[in-house]
mmCIF file of C-alpha atoms in Angstrom:
data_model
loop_
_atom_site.group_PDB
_atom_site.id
_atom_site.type_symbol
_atom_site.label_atom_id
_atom_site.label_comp_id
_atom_site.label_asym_id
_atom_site.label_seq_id
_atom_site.Cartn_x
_atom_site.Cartn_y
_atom_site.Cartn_z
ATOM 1 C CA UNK A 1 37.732 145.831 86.677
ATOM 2 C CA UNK A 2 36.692 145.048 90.402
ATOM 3 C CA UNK A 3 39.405 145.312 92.373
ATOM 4 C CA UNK A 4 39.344 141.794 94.088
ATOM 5 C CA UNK A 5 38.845 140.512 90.601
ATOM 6 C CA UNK A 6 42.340 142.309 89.394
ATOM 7 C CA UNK A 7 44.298 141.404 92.555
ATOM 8 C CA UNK A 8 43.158 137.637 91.835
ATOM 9 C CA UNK A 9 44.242 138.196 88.230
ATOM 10 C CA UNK A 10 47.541 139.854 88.784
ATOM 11 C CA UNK A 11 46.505 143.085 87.505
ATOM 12 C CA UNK A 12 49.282 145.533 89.191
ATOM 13 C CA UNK A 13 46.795 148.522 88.886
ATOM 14 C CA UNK A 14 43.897 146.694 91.354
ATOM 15 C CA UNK A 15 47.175 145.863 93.503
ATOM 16 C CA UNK A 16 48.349 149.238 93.606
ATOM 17 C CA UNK A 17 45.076 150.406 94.487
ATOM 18 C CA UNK A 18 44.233 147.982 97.291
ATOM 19 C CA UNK A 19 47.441 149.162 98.944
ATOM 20 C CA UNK A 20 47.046 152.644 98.734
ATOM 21 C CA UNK A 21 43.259 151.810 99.777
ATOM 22 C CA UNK A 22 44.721 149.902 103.415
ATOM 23 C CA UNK A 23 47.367 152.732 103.888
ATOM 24 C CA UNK A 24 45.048 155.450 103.747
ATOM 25 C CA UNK A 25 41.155 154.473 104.354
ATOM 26 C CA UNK A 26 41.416 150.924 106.404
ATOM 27 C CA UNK A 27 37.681 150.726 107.306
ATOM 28 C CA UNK A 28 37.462 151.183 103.436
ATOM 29 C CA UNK A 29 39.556 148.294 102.946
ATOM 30 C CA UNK A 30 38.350 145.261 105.070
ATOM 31 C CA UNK A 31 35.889 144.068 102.535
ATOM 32 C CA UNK A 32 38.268 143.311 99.919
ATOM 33 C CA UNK A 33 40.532 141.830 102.462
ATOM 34 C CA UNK A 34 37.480 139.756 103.850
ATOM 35 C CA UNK A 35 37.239 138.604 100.450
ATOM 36 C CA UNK A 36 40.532 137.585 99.520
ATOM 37 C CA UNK A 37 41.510 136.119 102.775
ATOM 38 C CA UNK A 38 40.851 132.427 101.656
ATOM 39 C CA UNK A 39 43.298 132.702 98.322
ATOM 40 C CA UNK A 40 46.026 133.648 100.710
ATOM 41 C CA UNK A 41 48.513 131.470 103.434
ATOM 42 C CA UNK A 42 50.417 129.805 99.650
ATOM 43 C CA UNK A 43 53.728 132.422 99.902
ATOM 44 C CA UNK A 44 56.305 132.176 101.403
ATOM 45 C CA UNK A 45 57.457 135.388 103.310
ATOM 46 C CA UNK A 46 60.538 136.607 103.707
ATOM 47 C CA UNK A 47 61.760 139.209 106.336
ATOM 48 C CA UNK A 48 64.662 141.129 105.583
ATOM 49 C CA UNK A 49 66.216 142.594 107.919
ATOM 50 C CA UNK A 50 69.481 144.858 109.198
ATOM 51 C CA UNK A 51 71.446 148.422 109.424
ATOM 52 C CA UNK A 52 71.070 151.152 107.058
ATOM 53 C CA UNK A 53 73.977 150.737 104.789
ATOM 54 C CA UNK A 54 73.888 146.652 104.783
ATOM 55 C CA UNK A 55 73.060 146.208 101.248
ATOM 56 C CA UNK A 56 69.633 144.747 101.830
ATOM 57 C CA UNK A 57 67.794 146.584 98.746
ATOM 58 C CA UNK A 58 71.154 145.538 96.248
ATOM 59 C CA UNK A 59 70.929 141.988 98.268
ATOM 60 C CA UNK A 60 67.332 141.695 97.557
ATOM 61 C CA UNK A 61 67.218 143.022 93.858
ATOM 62 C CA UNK A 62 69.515 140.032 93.145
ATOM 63 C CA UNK A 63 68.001 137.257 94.800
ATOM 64 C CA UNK A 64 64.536 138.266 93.246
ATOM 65 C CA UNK A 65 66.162 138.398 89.734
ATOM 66 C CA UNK A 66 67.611 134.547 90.906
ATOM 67 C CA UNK A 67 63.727 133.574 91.871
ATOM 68 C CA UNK A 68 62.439 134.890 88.423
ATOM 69 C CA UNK A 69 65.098 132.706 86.632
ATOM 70 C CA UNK A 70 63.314 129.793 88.132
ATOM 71 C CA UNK A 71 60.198 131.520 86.672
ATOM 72 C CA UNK A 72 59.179 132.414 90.596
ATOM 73 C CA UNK A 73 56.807 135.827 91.190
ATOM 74 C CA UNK A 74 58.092 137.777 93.412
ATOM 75 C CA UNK A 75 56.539 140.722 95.446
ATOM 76 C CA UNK A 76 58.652 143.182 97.568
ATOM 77 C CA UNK A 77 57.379 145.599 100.319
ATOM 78 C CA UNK A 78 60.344 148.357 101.231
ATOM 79 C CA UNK A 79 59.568 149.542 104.674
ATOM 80 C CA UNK A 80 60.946 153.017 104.661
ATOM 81 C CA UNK A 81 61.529 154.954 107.905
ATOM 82 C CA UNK A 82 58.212 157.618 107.801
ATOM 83 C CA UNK A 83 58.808 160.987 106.874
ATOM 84 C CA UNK A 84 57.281 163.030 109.979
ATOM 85 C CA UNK A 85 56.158 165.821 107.691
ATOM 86 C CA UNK A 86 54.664 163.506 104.783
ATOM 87 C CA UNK A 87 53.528 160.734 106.503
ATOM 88 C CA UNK A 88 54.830 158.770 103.223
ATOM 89 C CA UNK A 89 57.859 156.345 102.326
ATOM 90 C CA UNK A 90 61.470 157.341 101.032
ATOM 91 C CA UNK A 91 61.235 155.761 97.522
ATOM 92 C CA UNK A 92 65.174 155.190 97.782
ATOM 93 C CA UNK A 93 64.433 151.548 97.717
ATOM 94 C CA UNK A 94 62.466 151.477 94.249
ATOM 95 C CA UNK A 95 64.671 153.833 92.843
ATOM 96 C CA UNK A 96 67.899 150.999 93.177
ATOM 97 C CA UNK A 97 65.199 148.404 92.302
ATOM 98 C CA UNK A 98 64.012 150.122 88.732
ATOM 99 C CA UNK A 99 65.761 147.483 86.720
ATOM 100 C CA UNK A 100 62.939 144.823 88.019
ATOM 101 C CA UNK A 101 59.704 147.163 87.695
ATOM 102 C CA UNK A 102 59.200 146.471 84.306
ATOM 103 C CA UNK A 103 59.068 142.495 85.286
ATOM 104 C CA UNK A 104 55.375 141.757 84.757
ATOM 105 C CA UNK A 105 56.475 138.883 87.417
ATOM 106 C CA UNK A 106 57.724 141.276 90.313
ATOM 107 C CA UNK A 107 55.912 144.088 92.434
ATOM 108 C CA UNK A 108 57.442 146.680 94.141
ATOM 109 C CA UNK A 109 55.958 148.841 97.059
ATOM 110 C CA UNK A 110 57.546 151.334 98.984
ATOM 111 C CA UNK A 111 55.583 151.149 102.786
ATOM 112 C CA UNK A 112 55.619 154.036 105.589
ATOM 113 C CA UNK A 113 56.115 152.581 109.119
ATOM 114 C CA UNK A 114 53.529 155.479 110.112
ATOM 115 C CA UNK A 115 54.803 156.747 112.538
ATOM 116 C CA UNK A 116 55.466 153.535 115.046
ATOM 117 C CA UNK A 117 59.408 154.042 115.890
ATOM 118 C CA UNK A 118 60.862 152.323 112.741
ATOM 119 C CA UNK A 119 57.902 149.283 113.448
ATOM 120 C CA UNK A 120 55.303 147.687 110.422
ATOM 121 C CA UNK A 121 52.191 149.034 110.440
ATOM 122 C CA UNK A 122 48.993 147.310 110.056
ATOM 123 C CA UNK A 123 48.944 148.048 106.609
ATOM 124 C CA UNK A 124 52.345 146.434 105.788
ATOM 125 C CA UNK A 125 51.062 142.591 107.049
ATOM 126 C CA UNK A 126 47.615 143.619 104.895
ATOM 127 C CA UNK A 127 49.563 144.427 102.122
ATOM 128 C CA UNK A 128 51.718 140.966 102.305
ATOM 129 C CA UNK A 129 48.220 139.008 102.025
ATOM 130 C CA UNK A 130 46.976 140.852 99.227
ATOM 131 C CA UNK A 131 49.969 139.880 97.185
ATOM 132 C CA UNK A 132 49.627 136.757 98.555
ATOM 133 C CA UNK A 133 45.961 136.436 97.140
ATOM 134 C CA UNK A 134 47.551 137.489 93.858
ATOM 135 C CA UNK A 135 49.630 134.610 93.946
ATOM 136 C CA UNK A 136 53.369 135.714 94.224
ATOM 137 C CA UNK A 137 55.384 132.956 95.258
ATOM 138 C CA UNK A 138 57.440 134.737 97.087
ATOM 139 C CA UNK A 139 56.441 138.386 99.183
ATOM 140 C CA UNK A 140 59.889 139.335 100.853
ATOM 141 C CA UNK A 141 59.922 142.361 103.286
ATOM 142 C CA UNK A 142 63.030 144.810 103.896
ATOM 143 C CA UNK A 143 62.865 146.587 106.920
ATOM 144 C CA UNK A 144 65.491 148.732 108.793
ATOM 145 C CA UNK A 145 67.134 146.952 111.817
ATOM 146 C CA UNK A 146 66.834 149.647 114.128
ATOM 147 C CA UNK A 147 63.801 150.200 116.567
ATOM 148 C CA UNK A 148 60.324 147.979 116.732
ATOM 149 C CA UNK A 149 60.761 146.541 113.251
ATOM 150 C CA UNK A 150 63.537 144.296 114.695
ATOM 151 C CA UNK A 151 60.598 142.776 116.633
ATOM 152 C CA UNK A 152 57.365 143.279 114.397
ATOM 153 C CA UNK A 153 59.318 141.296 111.478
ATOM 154 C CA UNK A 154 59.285 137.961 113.278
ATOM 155 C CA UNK A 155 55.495 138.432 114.024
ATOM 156 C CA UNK A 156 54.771 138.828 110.014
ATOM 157 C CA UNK A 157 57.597 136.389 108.497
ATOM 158 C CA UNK A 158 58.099 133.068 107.563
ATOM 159 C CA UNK A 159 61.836 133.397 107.434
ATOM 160 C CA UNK A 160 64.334 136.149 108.798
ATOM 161 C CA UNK A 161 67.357 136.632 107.053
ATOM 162 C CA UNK A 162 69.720 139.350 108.957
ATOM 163 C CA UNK A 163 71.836 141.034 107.240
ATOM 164 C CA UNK A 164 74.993 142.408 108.492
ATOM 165 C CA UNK A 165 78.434 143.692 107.455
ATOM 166 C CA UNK A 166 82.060 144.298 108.387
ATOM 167 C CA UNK A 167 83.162 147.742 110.379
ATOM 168 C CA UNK A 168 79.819 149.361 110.610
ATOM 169 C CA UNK A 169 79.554 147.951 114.519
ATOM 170 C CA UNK A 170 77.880 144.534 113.853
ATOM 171 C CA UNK A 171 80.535 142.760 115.808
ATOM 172 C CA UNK A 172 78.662 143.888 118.869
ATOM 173 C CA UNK A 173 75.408 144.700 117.676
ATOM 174 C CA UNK A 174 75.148 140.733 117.123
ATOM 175 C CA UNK A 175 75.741 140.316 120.432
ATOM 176 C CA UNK A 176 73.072 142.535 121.886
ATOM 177 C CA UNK A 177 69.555 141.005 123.545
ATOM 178 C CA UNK A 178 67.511 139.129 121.531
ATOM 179 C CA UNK A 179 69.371 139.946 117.843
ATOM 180 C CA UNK A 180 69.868 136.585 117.893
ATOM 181 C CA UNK A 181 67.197 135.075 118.188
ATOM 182 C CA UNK A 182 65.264 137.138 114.849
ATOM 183 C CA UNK A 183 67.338 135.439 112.684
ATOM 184 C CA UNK A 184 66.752 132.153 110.227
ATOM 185 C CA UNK A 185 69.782 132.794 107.985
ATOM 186 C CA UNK A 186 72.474 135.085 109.023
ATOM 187 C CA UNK A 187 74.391 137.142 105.655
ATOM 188 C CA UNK A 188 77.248 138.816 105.542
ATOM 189 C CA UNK A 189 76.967 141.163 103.328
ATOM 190 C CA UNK A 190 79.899 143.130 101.406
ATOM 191 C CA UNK A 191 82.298 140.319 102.334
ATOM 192 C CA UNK A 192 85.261 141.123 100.456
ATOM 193 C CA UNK A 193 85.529 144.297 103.256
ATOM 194 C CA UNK A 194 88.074 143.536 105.365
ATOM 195 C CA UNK A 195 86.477 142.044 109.268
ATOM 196 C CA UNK A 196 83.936 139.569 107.051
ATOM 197 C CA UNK A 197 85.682 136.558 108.154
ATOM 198 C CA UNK A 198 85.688 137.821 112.093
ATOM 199 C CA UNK A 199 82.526 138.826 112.321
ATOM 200 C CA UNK A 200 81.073 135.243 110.412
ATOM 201 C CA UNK A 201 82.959 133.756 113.454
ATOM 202 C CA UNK A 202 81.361 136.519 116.232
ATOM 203 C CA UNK A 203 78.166 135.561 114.508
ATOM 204 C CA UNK A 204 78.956 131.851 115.138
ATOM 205 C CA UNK A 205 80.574 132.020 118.316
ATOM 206 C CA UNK A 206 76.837 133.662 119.389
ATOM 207 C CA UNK A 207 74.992 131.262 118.002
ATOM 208 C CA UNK A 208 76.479 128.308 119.735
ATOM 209 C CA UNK A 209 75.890 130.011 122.914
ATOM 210 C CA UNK A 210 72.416 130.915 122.307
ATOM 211 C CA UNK A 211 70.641 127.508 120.552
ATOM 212 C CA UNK A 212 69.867 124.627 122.252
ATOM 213 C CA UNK A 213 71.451 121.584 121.333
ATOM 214 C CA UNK A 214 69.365 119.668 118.681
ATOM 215 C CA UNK A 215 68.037 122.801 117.537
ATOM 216 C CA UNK A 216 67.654 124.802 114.398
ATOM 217 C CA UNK A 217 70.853 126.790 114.226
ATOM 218 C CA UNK A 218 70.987 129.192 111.426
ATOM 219 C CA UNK A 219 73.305 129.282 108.552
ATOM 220 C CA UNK A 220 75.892 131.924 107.925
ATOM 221 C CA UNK A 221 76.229 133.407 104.558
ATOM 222 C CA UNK A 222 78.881 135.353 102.590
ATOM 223 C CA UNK A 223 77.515 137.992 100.198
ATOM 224 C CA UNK A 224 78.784 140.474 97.968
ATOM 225 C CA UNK A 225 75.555 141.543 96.553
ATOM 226 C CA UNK A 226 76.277 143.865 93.926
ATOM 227 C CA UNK A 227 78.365 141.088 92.259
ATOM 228 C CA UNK A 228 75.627 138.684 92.591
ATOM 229 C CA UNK A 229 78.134 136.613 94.817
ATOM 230 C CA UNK A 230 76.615 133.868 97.311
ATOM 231 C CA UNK A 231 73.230 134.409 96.259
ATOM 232 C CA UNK A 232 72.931 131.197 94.657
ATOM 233 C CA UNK A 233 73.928 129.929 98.335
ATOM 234 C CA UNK A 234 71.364 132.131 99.986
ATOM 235 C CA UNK A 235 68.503 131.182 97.724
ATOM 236 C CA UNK A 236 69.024 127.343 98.363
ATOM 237 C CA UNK A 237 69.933 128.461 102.082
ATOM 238 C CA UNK A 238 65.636 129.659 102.209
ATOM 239 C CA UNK A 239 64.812 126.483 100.246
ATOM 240 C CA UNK A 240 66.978 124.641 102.844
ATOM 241 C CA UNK A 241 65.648 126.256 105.991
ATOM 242 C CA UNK A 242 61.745 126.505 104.688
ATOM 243 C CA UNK A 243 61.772 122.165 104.010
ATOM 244 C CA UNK A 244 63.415 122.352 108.116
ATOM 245 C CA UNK A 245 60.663 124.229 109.157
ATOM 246 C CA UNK A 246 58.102 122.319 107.053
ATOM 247 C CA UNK A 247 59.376 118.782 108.670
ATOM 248 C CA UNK A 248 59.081 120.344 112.019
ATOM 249 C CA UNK A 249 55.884 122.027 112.149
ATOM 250 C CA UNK A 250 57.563 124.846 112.964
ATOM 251 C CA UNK A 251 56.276 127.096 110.134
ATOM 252 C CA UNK A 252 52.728 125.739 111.116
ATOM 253 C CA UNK A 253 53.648 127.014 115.141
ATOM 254 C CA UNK A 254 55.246 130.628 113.215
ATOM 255 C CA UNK A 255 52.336 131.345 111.043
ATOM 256 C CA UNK A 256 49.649 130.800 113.642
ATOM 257 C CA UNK A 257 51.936 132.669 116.576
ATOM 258 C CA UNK A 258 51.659 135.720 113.711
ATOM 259 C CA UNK A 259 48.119 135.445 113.232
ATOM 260 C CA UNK A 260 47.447 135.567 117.209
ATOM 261 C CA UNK A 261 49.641 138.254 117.488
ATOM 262 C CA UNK A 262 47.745 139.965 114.338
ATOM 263 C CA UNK A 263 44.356 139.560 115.858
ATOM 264 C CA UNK A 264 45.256 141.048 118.792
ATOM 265 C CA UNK A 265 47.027 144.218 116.815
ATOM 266 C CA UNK A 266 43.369 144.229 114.882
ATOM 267 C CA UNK A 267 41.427 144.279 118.058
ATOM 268 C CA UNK A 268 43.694 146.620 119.800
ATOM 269 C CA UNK A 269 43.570 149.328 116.635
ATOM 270 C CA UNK A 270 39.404 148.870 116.299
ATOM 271 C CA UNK A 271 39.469 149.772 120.042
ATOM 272 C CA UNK A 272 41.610 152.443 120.048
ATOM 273 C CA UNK A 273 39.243 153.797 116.905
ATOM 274 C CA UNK A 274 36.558 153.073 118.685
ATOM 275 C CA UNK A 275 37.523 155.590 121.724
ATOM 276 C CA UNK A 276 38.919 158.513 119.472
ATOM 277 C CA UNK A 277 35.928 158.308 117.522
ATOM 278 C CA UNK A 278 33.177 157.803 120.234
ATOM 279 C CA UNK A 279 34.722 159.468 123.201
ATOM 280 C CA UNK A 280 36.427 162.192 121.723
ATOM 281 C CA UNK A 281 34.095 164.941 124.053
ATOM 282 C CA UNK A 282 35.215 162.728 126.781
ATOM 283 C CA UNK A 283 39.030 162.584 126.190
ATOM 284 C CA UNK A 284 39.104 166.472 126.310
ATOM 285 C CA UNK A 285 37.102 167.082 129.112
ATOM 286 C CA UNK A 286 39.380 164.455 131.682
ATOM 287 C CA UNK A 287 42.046 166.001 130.053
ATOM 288 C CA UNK A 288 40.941 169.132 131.477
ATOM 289 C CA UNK A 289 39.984 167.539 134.590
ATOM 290 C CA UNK A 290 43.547 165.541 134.695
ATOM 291 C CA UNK A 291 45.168 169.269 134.171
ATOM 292 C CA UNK A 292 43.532 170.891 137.008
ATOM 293 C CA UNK A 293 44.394 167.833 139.305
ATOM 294 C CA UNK A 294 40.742 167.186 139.967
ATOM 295 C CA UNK A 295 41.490 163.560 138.747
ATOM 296 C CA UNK A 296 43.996 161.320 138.088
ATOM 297 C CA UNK A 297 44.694 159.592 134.147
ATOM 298 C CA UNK A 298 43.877 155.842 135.788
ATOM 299 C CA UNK A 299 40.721 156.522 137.264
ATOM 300 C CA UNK A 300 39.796 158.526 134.223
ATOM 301 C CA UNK A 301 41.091 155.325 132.066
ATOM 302 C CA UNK A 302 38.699 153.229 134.178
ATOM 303 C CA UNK A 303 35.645 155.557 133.975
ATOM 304 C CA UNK A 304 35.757 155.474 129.826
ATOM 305 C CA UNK A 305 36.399 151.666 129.819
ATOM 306 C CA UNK A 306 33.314 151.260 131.918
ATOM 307 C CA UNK A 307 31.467 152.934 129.659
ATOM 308 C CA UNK A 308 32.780 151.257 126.431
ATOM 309 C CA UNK A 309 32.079 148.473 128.238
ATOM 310 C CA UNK A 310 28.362 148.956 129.245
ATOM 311 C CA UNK A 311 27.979 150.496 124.986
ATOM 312 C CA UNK A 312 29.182 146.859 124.476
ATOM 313 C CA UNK A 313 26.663 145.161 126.927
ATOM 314 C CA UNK A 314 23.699 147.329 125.411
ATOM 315 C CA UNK A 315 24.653 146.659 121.863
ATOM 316 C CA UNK A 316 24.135 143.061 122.644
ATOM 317 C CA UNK A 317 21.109 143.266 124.104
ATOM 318 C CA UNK A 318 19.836 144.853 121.200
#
């Protein structure tokens, strides 16, 4: 079977393959991304976010078993940290989530950041559209709150839920820059711990501070996930917060804000390919230049732009 064909038909092998295909040879992969680009933009993504030890993969296993109740596919990319001597993902996420691999209407992937301080990689927003192009309703995306992936979820995710809990710190971490302003739905997860109800109101107190009157303000959620406990709440909570976007344009504004953001990543990772690949003779000897303090890094930055850019200027004349 092709493997556009399969991801258009569901097949979890042709899935599996493209996504191994992105993460490992993506110059190998753009075709079949070229070509399923136009059966993608229908899912609705979900970012999940928050601390190591929140719950997220318990919190997530539940609320996908809640979408397949309502006979909703569901795909799920675990962001791992990368290992620095594999290069691969910690598959401690799809272990906890083994009950749901059998689900013809569920995927699982475990994703390496690769390397990019706890950030997604290119191959984690490729991955989204090719389950998206093999029409899951719903892709959601757990990534660890720590680092770049705070900031790289909101450029790949329709909605952000942030998930926090009592005495591991949150009280303050919800106060720090910008935390608050990543998250669509704030959850409390664990709640029967003692501190839930004081750090719902720290979350609260924060968020009248930080939104606008006549804004969007989040809702605040009480979970305890591995009792399946508010995620009724937290699935009508997305429905909720997806028809407020969807009345304001703002999912229109969000989805073309990622793609900007995306094309620039693109462009930016081509170029950077481009200069490893074509100036690699060059590289070492400024390097050796740089060393010996015969040049300087910025003037030697200049000289191999200049010459990209007059590669550039031929190629078009040609």
């Amino acid at each position: 079977m092709d493997i556009v064909d399969g991801i258009l038909k569901k097949d979890k092998r042709s899935i599996a393959k493209a996504i191994t295909l992105i993460e490992s040879e993506p110059e190998k992969a753009f075709d079949i991304l070229k070509e399923i680009y136009r059966f993608t933009g229908k899912a609705l993504v979900l970012g999940v976010t928050g601390p190591p030890g929140a719950g997220k993969s318990t919190l997530i296993c539940q609320l996908a078993k809640r979408l397949r109740e309502k006979n909703k596919t569901v795909g799920i990319l675990a962001v791992d940290p990368t290992s620095p001597f594999t290069g691969g993902a910690i598959l401690g996420d799809r272990i906890r989530m083994q009950e749901l691999t059998k689900d013809e209407g569920v995927y699982i992937r475990s994703m390496g950041t690769r390397g990019r301080l706890g950030g997604l990689a290119q191959a984690c927003f490729d991955a989204v559209k090719i389950l998206d192009a093999a029409g899951m309703d719903y892709i959601i995306v757990e990534t660890v709150g720590v680092g770049q992936s705070e900031v790289d979820i909101i450029s790949l995710a329709d909605i952000v839920v942030l998930v926090l809990v009592p005495g591991m710190g949150d009280e303050v971490q919800v106060i720090k820059a910008g935390i608050m302003e990543i998250g669509d739905i704030f959850v409390v997860n664990k709640a029967d711990l003692d501190g839930a109800d004081r750090l719902v109101s720290q979350i609260k107190m924060n968020l009248e501070l930080s939104h606008a009157k006549n804004s969007f303000v989040p809702p605040i959620l009480k979970t305890i996930a591995h009792t399946a406990f508010g995620i009724e709440e937290l699935e009508l909570a997305i429905n909720q917060v997806y028809n407020i976007l969807m009345g304001t344009n703002m999912l229109y504004g969000r989805r073309k804000d990622h793609l900007k953001q995306e094309l620039q990543e693109l462009v930016y990772e081509i170029y950077i390919d481009k200069i490893k690949n074509r100036f690699s003779a060059e590289l070492e000897v400024f390097a050796e230049k740089i060393l010996k303090r015969e040049t300087d890094p910025y003037s030697a930055a200049h000289i191999i732009l200049s010459r990209m850019e007059g590669e550039y200027s031929n190629d078009r004349k040609n």
